[in-house]
PDB file of C-alpha atoms in Angstrom:
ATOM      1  CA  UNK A   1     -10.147   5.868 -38.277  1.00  0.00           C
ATOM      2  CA  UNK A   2     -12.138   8.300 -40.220  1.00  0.00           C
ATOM      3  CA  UNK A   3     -10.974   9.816 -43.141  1.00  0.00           C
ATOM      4  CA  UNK A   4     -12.070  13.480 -44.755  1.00  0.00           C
ATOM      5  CA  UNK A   5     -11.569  14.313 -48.177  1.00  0.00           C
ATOM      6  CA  UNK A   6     -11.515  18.313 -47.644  1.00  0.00           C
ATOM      7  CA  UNK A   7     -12.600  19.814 -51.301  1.00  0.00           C
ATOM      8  CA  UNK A   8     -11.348  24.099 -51.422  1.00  0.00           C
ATOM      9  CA  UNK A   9     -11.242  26.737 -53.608  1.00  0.00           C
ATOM     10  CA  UNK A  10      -7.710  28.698 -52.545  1.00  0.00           C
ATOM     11  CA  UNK A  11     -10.029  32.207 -53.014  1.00  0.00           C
ATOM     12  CA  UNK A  12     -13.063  31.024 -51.377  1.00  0.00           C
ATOM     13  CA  UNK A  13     -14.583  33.273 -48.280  1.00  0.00           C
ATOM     14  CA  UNK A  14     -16.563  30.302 -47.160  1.00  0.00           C
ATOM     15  CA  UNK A  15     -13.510  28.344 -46.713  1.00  0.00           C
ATOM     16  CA  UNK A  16     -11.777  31.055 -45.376  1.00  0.00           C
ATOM     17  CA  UNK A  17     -14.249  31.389 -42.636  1.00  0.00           C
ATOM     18  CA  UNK A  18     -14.081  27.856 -42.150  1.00  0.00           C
ATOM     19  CA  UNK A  19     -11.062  28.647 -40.167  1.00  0.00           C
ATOM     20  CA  UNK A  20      -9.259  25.792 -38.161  1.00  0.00           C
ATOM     21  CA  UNK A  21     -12.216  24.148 -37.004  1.00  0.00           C
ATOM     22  CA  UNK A  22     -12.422  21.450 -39.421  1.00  0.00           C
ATOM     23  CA  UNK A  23      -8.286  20.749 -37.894  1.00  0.00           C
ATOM     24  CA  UNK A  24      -9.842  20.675 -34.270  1.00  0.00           C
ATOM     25  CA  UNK A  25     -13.144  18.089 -35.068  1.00  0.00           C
ATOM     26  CA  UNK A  26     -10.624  15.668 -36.972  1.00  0.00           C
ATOM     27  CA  UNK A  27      -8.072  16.012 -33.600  1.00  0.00           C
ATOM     28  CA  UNK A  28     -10.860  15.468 -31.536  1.00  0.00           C
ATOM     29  CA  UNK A  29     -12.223  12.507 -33.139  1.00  0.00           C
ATOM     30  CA  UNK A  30      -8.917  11.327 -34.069  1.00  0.00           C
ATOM     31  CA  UNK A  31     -10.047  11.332 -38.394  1.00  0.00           C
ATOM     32  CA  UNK A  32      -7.678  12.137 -40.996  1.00  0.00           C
ATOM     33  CA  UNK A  33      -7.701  15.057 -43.722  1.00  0.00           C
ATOM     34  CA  UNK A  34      -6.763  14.903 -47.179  1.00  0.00           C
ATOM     35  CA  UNK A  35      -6.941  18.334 -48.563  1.00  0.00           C
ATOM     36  CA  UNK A  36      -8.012  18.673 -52.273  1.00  0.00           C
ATOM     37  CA  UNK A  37      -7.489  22.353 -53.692  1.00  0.00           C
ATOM     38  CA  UNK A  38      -9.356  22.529 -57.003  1.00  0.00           C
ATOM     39  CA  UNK A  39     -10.463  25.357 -59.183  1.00  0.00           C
ATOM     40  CA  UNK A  40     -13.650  25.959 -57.926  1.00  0.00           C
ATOM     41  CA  UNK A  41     -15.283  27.815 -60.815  1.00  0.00           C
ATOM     42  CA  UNK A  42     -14.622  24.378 -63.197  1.00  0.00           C
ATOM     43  CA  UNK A  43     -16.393  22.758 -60.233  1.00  0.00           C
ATOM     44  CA  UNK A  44     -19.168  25.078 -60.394  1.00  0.00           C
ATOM     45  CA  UNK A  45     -19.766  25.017 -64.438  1.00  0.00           C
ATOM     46  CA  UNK A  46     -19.391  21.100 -63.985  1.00  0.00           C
ATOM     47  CA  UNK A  47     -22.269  20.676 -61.276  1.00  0.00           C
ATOM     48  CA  UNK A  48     -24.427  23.215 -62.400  1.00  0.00           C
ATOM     49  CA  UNK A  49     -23.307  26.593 -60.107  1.00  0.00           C
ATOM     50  CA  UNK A  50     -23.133  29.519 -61.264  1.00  0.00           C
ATOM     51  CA  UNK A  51     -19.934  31.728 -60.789  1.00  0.00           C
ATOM     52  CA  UNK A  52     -20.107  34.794 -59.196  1.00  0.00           C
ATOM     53  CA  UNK A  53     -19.709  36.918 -61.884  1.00  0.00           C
ATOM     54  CA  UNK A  54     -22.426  35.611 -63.486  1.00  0.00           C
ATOM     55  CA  UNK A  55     -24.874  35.306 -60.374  1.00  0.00           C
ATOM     56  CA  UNK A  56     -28.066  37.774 -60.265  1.00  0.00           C
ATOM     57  CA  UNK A  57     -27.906  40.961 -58.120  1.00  0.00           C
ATOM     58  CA  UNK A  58     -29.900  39.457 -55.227  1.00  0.00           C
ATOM     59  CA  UNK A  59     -27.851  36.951 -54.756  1.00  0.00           C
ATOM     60  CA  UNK A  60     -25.113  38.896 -55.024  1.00  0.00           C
ATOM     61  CA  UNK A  61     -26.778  41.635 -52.773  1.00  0.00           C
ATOM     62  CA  UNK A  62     -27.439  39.044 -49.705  1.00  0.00           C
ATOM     63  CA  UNK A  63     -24.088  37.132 -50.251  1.00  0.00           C
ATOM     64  CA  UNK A  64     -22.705  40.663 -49.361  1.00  0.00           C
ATOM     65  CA  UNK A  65     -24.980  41.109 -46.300  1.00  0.00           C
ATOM     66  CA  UNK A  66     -23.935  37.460 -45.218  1.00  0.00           C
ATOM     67  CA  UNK A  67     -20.470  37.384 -45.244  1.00  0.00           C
ATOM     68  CA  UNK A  68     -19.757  40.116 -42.691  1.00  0.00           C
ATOM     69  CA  UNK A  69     -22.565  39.126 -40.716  1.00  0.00           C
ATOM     70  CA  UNK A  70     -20.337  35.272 -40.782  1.00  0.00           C
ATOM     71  CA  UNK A  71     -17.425  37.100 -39.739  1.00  0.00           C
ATOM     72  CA  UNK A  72     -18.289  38.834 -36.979  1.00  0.00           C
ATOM     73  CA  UNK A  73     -20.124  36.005 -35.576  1.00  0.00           C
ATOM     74  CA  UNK A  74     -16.812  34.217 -35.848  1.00  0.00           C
ATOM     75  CA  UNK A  75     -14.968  37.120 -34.519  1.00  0.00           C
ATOM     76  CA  UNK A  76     -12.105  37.066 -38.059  1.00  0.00           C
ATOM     77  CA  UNK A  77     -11.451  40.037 -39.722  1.00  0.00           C
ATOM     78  CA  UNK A  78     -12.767  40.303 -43.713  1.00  0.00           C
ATOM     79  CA  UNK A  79     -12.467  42.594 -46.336  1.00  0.00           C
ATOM     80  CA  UNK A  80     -15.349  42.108 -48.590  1.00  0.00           C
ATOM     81  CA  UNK A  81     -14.023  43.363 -51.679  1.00  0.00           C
ATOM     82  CA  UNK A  82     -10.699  41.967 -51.513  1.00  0.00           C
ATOM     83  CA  UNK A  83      -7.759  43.523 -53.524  1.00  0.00           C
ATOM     84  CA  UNK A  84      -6.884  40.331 -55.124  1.00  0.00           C
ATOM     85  CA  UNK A  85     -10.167  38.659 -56.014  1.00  0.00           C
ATOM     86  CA  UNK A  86     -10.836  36.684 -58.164  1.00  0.00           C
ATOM     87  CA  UNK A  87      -6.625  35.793 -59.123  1.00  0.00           C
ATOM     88  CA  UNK A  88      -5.431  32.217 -60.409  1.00  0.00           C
ATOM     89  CA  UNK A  89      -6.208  29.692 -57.864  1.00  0.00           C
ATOM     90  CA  UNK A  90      -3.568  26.463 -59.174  1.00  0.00           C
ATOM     91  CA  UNK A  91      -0.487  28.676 -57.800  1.00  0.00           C
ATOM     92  CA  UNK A  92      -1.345  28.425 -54.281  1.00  0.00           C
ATOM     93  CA  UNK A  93      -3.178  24.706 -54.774  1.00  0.00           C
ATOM     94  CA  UNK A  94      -0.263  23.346 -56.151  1.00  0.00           C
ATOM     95  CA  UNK A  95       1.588  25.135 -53.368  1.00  0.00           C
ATOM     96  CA  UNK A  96      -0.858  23.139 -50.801  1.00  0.00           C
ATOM     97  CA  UNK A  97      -0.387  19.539 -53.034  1.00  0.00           C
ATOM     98  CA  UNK A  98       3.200  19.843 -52.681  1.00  0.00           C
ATOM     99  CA  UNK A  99       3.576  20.723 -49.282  1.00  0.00           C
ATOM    100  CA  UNK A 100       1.098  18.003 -48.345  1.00  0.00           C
ATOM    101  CA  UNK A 101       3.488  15.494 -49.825  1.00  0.00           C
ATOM    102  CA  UNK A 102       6.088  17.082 -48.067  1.00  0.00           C
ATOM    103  CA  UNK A 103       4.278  16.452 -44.424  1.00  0.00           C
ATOM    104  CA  UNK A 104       3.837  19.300 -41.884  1.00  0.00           C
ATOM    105  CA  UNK A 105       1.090  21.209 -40.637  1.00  0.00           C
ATOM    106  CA  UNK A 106      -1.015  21.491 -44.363  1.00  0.00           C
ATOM    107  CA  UNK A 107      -4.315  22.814 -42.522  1.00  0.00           C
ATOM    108  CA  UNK A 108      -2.726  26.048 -41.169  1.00  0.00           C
ATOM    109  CA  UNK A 109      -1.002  26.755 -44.602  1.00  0.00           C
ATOM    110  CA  UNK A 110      -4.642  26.176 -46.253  1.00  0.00           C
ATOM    111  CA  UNK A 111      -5.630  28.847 -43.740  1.00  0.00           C
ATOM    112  CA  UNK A 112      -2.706  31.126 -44.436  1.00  0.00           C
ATOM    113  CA  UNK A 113      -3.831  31.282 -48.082  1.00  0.00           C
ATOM    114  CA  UNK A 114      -6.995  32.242 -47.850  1.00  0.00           C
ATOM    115  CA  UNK A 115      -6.624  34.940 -45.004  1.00  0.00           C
ATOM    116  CA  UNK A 116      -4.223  36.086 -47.041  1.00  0.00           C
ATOM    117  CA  UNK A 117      -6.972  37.276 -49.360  1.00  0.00           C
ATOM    118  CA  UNK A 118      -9.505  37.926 -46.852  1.00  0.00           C
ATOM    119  CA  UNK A 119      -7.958  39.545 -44.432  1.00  0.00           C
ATOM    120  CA  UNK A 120      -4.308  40.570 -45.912  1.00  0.00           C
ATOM    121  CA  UNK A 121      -4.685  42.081 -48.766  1.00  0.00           C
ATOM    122  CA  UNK A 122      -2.681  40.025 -50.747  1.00  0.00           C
ATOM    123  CA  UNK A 123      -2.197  38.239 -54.127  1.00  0.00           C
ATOM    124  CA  UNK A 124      -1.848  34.823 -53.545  1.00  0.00           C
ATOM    125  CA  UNK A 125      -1.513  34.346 -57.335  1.00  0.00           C
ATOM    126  CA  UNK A 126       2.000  36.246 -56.670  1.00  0.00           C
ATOM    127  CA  UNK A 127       5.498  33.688 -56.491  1.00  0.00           C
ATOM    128  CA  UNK A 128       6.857  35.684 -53.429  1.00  0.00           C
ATOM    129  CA  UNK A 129       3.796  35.599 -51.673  1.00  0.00           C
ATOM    130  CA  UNK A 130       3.445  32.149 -51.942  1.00  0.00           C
ATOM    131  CA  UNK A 131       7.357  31.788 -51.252  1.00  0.00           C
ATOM    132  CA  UNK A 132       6.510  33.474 -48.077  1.00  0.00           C
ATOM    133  CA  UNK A 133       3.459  31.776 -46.488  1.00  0.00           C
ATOM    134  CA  UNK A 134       4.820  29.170 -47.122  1.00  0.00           C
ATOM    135  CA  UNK A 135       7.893  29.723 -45.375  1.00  0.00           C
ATOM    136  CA  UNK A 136       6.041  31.407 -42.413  1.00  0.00           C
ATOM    137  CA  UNK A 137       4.044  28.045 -42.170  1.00  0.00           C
ATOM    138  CA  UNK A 138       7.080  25.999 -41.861  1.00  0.00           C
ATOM    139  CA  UNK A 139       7.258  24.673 -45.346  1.00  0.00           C
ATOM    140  CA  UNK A 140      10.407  25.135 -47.752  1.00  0.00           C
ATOM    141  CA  UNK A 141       9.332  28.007 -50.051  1.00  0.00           C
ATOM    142  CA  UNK A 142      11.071  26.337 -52.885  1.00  0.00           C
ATOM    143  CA  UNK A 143       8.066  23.805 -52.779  1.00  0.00           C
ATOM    144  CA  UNK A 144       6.759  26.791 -54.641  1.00  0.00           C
ATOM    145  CA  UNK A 145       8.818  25.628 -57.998  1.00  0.00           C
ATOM    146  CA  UNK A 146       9.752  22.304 -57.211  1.00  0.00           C
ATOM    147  CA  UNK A 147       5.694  20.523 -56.850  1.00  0.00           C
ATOM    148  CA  UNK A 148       4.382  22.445 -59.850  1.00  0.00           C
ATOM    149  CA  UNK A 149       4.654  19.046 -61.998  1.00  0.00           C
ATOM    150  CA  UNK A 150       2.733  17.145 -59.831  1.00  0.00           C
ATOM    151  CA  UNK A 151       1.026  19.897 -58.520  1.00  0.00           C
ATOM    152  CA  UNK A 152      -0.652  20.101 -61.549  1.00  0.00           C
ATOM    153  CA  UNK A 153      -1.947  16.913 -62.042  1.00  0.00           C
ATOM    154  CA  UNK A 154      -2.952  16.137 -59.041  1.00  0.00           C
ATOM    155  CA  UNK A 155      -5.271  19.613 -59.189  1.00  0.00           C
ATOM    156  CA  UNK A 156      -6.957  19.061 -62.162  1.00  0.00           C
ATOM    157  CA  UNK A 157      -7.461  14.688 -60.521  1.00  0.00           C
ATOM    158  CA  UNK A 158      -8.880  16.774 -57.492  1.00  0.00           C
ATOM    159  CA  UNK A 159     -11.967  18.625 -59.856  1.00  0.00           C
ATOM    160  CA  UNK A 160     -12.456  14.902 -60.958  1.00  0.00           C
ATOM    161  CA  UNK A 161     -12.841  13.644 -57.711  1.00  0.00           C
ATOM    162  CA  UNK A 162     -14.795  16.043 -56.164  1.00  0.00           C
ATOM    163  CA  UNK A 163     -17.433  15.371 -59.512  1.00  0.00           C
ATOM    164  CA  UNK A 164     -17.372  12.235 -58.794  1.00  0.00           C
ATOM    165  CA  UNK A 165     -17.873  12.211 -55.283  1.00  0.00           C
ATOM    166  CA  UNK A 166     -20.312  14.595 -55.486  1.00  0.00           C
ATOM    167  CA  UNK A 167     -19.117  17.377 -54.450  1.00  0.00           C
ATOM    168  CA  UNK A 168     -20.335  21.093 -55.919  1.00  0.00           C
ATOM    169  CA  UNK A 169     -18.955  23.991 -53.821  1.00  0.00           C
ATOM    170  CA  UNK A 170     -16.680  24.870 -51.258  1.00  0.00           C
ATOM    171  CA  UNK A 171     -16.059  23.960 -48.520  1.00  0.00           C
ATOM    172  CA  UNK A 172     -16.910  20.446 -49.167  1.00  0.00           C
ATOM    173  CA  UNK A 173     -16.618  17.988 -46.922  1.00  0.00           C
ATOM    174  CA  UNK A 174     -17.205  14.125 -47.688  1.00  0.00           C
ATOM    175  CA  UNK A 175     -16.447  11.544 -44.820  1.00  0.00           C
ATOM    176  CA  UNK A 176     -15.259   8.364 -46.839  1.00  0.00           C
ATOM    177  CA  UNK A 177     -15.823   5.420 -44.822  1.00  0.00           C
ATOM    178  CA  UNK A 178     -19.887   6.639 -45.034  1.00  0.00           C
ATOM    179  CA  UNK A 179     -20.257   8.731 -48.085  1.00  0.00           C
ATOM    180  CA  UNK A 180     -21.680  11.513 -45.613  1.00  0.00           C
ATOM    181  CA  UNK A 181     -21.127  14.984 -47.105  1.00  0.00           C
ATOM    182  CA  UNK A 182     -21.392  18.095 -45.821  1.00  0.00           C
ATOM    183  CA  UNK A 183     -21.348  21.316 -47.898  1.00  0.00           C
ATOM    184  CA  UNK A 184     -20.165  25.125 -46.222  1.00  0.00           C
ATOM    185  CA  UNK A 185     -18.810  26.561 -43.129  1.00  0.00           C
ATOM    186  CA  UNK A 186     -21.902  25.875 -41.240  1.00  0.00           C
ATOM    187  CA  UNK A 187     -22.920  22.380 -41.732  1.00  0.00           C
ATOM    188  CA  UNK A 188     -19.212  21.867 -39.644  1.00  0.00           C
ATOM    189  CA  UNK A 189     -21.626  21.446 -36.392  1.00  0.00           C
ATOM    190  CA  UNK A 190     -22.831  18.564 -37.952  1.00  0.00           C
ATOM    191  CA  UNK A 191     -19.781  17.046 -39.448  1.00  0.00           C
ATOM    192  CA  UNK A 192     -18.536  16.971 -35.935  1.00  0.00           C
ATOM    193  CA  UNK A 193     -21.670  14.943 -34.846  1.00  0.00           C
ATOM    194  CA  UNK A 194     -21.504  12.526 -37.526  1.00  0.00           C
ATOM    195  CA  UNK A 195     -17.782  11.317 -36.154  1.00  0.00           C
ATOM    196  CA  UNK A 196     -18.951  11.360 -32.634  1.00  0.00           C
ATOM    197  CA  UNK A 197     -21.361   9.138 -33.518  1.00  0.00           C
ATOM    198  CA  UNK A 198     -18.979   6.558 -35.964  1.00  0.00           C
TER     199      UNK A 198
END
């Protein structure tokens, strides 16, 4: 069985866009996900990114024209200028730790974060927010308190890992069994090829 180490940034569009198909290659090719929530601006100062505050105008300018034009080929709504962005990622990735040691359906709660930026207009840096998607994912909102210990460690491990594995953005994808990585919504396509042909 395959496994994917899934590296996110909670506020990231990219991932946002990624949507659920990352959940419906691993069904299909029966491979397993480990989700790894990290703060993606370390990840970008560690690998040498730049943040997006700090990027020049054109690539500001075409990041703007390339987002919507993303979403509406994927048919999901997006505000580009969200209210809450950029907020405190570790909140909702500890949120995400916990409730993947807690078992359940982790993938849909990933995406319940991030359209809750994207899409929702809300503040996923907030307590009740997070209380509430995760409760309307079918996790126990007090996960929200209760995995902040390990929650924490295990986020800061995950920026390790992905350094280590190579990872420098988000979405980041890196098959284990191969070492094949695969970097942003759109290299998915071949992600999916890559287990067909294992």
């Amino acid at each position: 069985m395959a496994h994917i180490d899934y590296y996110l940034g909670t506020i990231s569009p990219w991932c946002y866009l990624a949507g659920d198909r990352l959940e419906q290659i691993a069904a299909r090719h029966g491979a397993q996900i480990t989700y790894k929530p990290l703060d993606l601006l370390q990840l970008f100062d560690r690998t040498g990114g730049v943040r997006p505050a700090q990027r020049h105008a054109s690539r500001m300018d075409y990041r703007n024209q390339e987002l919507p034009r993303w979403a509406d080929h994927l048919d999901m709504p997006l505000n580009l200028k969200p209210a809450h962005w950029p907020v405190n990622m570790a909140p909702s990735s500890y949120a995400i730790i916990a409730a993947q040691a807690a078992g359940g359906d982790v993938g849909a709660l990933v995406q319940g974060f991030l359209r809750a930026v994207w899409a929702e207009e809300r503040d996923i840096s907030d307590d009740a927010v997070i209380r509430d998607i995760l409760s309307a994912n079918g996790f126990d909102p007090s996960l929200a308190d209760t995995g902040l210990f390990v929650g924490a460690e295990t986020y800061g491990r995950n920026l390790e890992q992905a350094v280590a594995a190579g990872a420098f953005g988000a979405p980041f994808y890196v098959v284990r069994e191969t070492d094949q990585r695969f970097w942003g919504q759109d290299r998915l396509d071949f992600l999916d090829r890559h287990l067909a042909a294992l």
